Amino acid sequence: MLHEDESSSTDALLQRIRNQDADALADLFAQYRARLKQMIRLRMDRRLQGRVDPSDVLQEAWLDVAGRAADYAARPEMPFFLWVRMITGQRLLEIHRRHLQTQMRDAGLEVSLYGGALPQANSLSLAAQLLGKLTSASEAAMRSELQIHLQRVLNAMEPIDREVLALRHFEELNNNEIATVLGLSKATTSNRYVRALKRLKDELSRIPGFFD
């Protein structure tokens, strides 16, 4: 079943997809390109940065989505955006394996335990995102030092708590969407988010200059 918060415009486009309207699928995918690209940037292994363009990942993901859209439209088990996000994440994981095959000895280090086999949002990318959002520090040396502190803070957190924060603040999913992605109840998701955010703020307040 689709969630109640699926928009009426999305529902209308889905009906057109059921009627095999290819333009409708392209229009719906285009609505989410920016969010999907942000997810790719957040979860792409740093060893691939500069080698793989997020737009190329999206292009491959689009072909996957187009090939599976009829099955989704006939039996939608999650909101369309979460389904497309899942497909895009699976494509990103395949690209990781393609380029880093000999370096991926332990899949548990590369794949999120909670995200439907999507690459994890690693502490390096999260630290860079936080630094960009929460501080105005401009000198390279200061930013580098703050980023190291941030990575230590994030590495000390439980992986699922890092994931909740990444989904909420950098992928901009709401609580219901996060619960679906992580397979948790809405109440558990909300409680984890509140605790994780408080811990993060407490730790960040101890970093000299972070909130200046």
Coordinates of C-alpha atoms in Angstrom, one line a residue:
M1 CA 0.0 0.0 0.0
L2 CA 1.1 3.6 -0.7
H3 CA 1.5 5.8 2.3
E4 CA -1.2 8.4 3.0
D5 CA 1.3 11.2 2.5
E6 CA 1.8 10.3 -1.2
S7 CA 0.8 13.5 -3.0
S8 CA -2.2 13.6 -5.3
S9 CA 0.0 14.8 -8.2
T10 CA 2.2 11.7 -7.7
D11 CA -0.9 9.5 -7.6
A12 CA -2.0 11.0 -10.9
L13 CA 1.4 10.3 -12.5
L14 CA 1.4 6.8 -11.2
Q15 CA -1.9 6.2 -12.8
R16 CA -0.5 7.4 -16.1
I17 CA 2.5 5.0 -15.6
R18 CA 0.0 2.2 -15.1
N19 CA -1.4 3.2 -18.5
Q20 CA 2.2 2.8 -19.9
D21 CA 2.7 6.6 -20.3
A22 CA 6.5 6.8 -20.6
D23 CA 6.5 10.6 -20.3
A24 CA 4.8 10.4 -16.9
L25 CA 7.6 8.2 -15.5
A26 CA 10.2 10.6 -16.8
D27 CA 8.3 13.5 -15.2
L28 CA 8.0 11.8 -11.9
F29 CA 11.7 10.8 -11.8
A30 CA 12.7 14.3 -12.7
Q31 CA 10.9 15.7 -9.7
Y32 CA 13.3 13.8 -7.4
R33 CA 16.6 14.2 -9.3
A34 CA 18.0 16.8 -6.9
R35 CA 17.2 14.7 -3.8
L36 CA 18.6 11.5 -5.4
K37 CA 21.8 13.3 -6.4
Q38 CA 22.2 14.5 -2.9
M39 CA 21.8 10.9 -1.7
I40 CA 24.5 9.8 -4.2
R41 CA 26.9 12.4 -3.1
L42 CA 26.4 11.6 0.6
R43 CA 26.9 7.8 0.1
M44 CA 29.5 7.6 -2.7
D45 CA 32.7 6.1 -1.5
R46 CA 35.4 8.8 -1.3
R47 CA 37.6 6.7 -3.5
L48 CA 35.2 7.2 -6.4
Q49 CA 34.9 10.9 -6.1
G50 CA 36.3 12.5 -9.2
R51 CA 36.1 9.1 -11.0
V52 CA 32.3 8.7 -11.0
D53 CA 29.9 11.5 -11.6
P54 CA 26.6 11.5 -9.7
S55 CA 24.8 12.3 -12.9
D56 CA 26.1 9.1 -14.5
V57 CA 24.8 7.1 -11.5
L58 CA 21.4 8.7 -11.9
Q59 CA 21.4 7.9 -15.6
E60 CA 22.0 4.2 -14.9
A61 CA 19.4 4.3 -12.1
W62 CA 16.9 5.8 -14.5
L63 CA 17.3 2.8 -16.8
D64 CA 16.7 0.5 -13.8
V65 CA 13.6 2.4 -12.8
A66 CA 12.2 2.4 -16.3
G67 CA 12.7 -1.3 -16.6
R68 CA 10.9 -2.0 -13.3
A69 CA 8.2 0.7 -13.2
A70 CA 5.4 -1.4 -14.5
D71 CA 5.9 -3.9 -11.7
Y72 CA 6.0 -1.1 -9.1
A73 CA 2.9 0.6 -10.5
A74 CA 1.0 -2.7 -10.3
R75 CA 2.1 -3.5 -6.7
P76 CA 3.3 -0.3 -5.0
E77 CA 4.6 -1.4 -1.5
M78 CA 6.2 1.9 -0.6
P79 CA 5.9 5.6 -1.7
F80 CA 7.4 6.2 -5.2
F81 CA 10.3 8.3 -3.9
L82 CA 11.4 5.7 -1.5
W83 CA 11.2 3.1 -4.2
V84 CA 13.3 5.2 -6.6
R85 CA 15.7 6.0 -3.8
M86 CA 16.1 2.3 -3.1
I87 CA 16.7 1.5 -6.8
T88 CA 19.2 4.3 -7.1
G89 CA 21.0 3.2 -4.0
Q90 CA 21.2 -0.4 -5.3
R91 CA 22.7 1.0 -8.5
L92 CA 25.3 3.0 -6.5
L93 CA 26.2 -0.1 -4.6
E94 CA 26.7 -2.0 -7.9
I95 CA 29.0 0.8 -9.1
H96 CA 31.0 0.6 -5.9
R97 CA 31.4 -3.1 -6.5
R98 CA 32.3 -2.5 -10.2
H99 CA 35.1 0.0 -9.4
L100 CA 36.2 -1.2 -6.0
Q101 CA 35.8 -5.0 -6.3
T102 CA 39.2 -5.9 -5.0
Q103 CA 38.9 -3.5 -2.1
M104 CA 35.5 -4.5 -0.8
R105 CA 36.7 -7.5 1.3
D106 CA 34.1 -6.9 4.0
A107 CA 30.7 -6.0 2.7
G108 CA 29.6 -5.1 6.2
L109 CA 31.9 -2.1 6.0
E110 CA 30.5 -0.9 2.7
V111 CA 26.8 -1.6 3.1
S112 CA 24.3 -0.1 5.5
L113 CA 22.7 -2.7 7.8
Y114 CA 19.6 -0.6 7.9
G115 CA 19.1 1.0 4.5
G116 CA 18.0 -1.9 2.3
A117 CA 21.5 -2.7 1.2
L118 CA 22.5 0.9 0.3
P119 CA 26.0 2.2 0.9
Q120 CA 26.4 3.8 4.3
A121 CA 26.6 7.6 4.8
N122 CA 30.1 7.5 6.0
S123 CA 31.5 9.8 8.7
L124 CA 33.7 11.7 6.3
S125 CA 30.8 12.8 4.0
L126 CA 28.6 13.5 7.0
A127 CA 31.3 15.6 8.6
A128 CA 31.7 17.6 5.4
Q129 CA 28.0 18.2 5.2
L130 CA 27.8 19.3 8.8
L131 CA 30.7 21.6 8.4
G132 CA 29.1 23.2 5.5
K133 CA 25.7 23.7 7.2
L134 CA 26.7 24.6 10.8
T135 CA 29.8 26.7 10.7
S136 CA 31.0 29.8 8.9
A137 CA 34.7 29.0 9.4
S138 CA 36.5 29.7 6.2
E139 CA 40.2 29.1 6.8
A140 CA 41.3 25.8 5.4
A141 CA 43.3 24.8 8.5
M142 CA 40.4 25.5 10.8
R143 CA 37.9 23.6 8.6
S144 CA 40.3 20.6 8.4
E145 CA 40.7 20.5 12.2
L146 CA 36.9 20.8 12.7
Q147 CA 36.2 18.1 10.2
I148 CA 38.6 15.7 12.1
H149 CA 36.7 16.4 15.3
L150 CA 33.4 15.8 13.6
Q151 CA 34.5 12.5 12.2
R152 CA 35.5 11.3 15.7
V153 CA 32.1 12.4 17.1
L154 CA 30.2 10.6 14.3
N155 CA 32.4 7.5 14.5
A156 CA 31.5 7.2 18.2
M157 CA 27.8 7.0 17.4
E158 CA 25.8 3.9 16.6
P159 CA 25.6 3.3 12.9
I160 CA 21.8 3.5 13.0
D161 CA 21.9 6.8 14.8
R162 CA 24.2 8.2 12.1
E163 CA 21.8 6.9 9.5
V164 CA 18.8 8.5 11.1
L165 CA 20.6 11.9 11.2
A166 CA 21.7 11.5 7.6
L167 CA 18.3 10.6 6.4
R168 CA 16.6 13.5 8.3
H169 CA 19.0 16.3 7.8
F170 CA 20.8 15.6 4.5
E171 CA 18.3 13.5 2.5
E172 CA 15.4 15.4 4.1
L173 CA 13.2 12.4 4.7
N174 CA 10.4 12.9 7.2
N175 CA 9.9 10.6 10.2
N176 CA 7.4 8.3 8.4
E177 CA 9.8 7.8 5.5
I178 CA 12.8 7.2 7.8
A179 CA 10.7 4.6 9.6
T180 CA 9.9 2.8 6.3
V181 CA 13.6 2.9 5.1
L182 CA 14.9 1.6 8.4
G183 CA 12.2 -0.9 9.1
L184 CA 11.4 0.7 12.5
S185 CA 8.2 1.9 14.1
K186 CA 7.5 5.6 13.8
A187 CA 7.8 6.1 17.6
T188 CA 11.2 4.3 17.7
T189 CA 12.4 6.3 14.8
S190 CA 11.4 9.6 16.5
N191 CA 12.9 8.6 19.8
R192 CA 16.2 7.6 18.1
Y193 CA 16.3 10.9 16.2
V194 CA 15.8 13.0 19.3
R195 CA 18.4 11.1 21.3
A196 CA 20.9 11.1 18.4
L197 CA 20.5 14.9 17.7
K198 CA 20.9 15.7 21.4
R199 CA 24.1 13.7 21.6
L200 CA 25.4 15.2 18.5
K201 CA 24.7 18.8 19.7
D202 CA 26.3 18.0 23.1
E203 CA 29.4 16.7 21.4
L204 CA 29.6 19.5 19.0
S205 CA 29.3 22.1 21.7
R206 CA 32.6 20.7 23.1
I207 CA 34.5 21.4 19.9
P208 CA 36.2 24.8 20.2
G209 CA 34.9 27.3 17.6
F210 CA 32.3 25.0 16.0
F211 CA 29.3 27.2 16.8
D212 CA 31.2 30.5 16.4

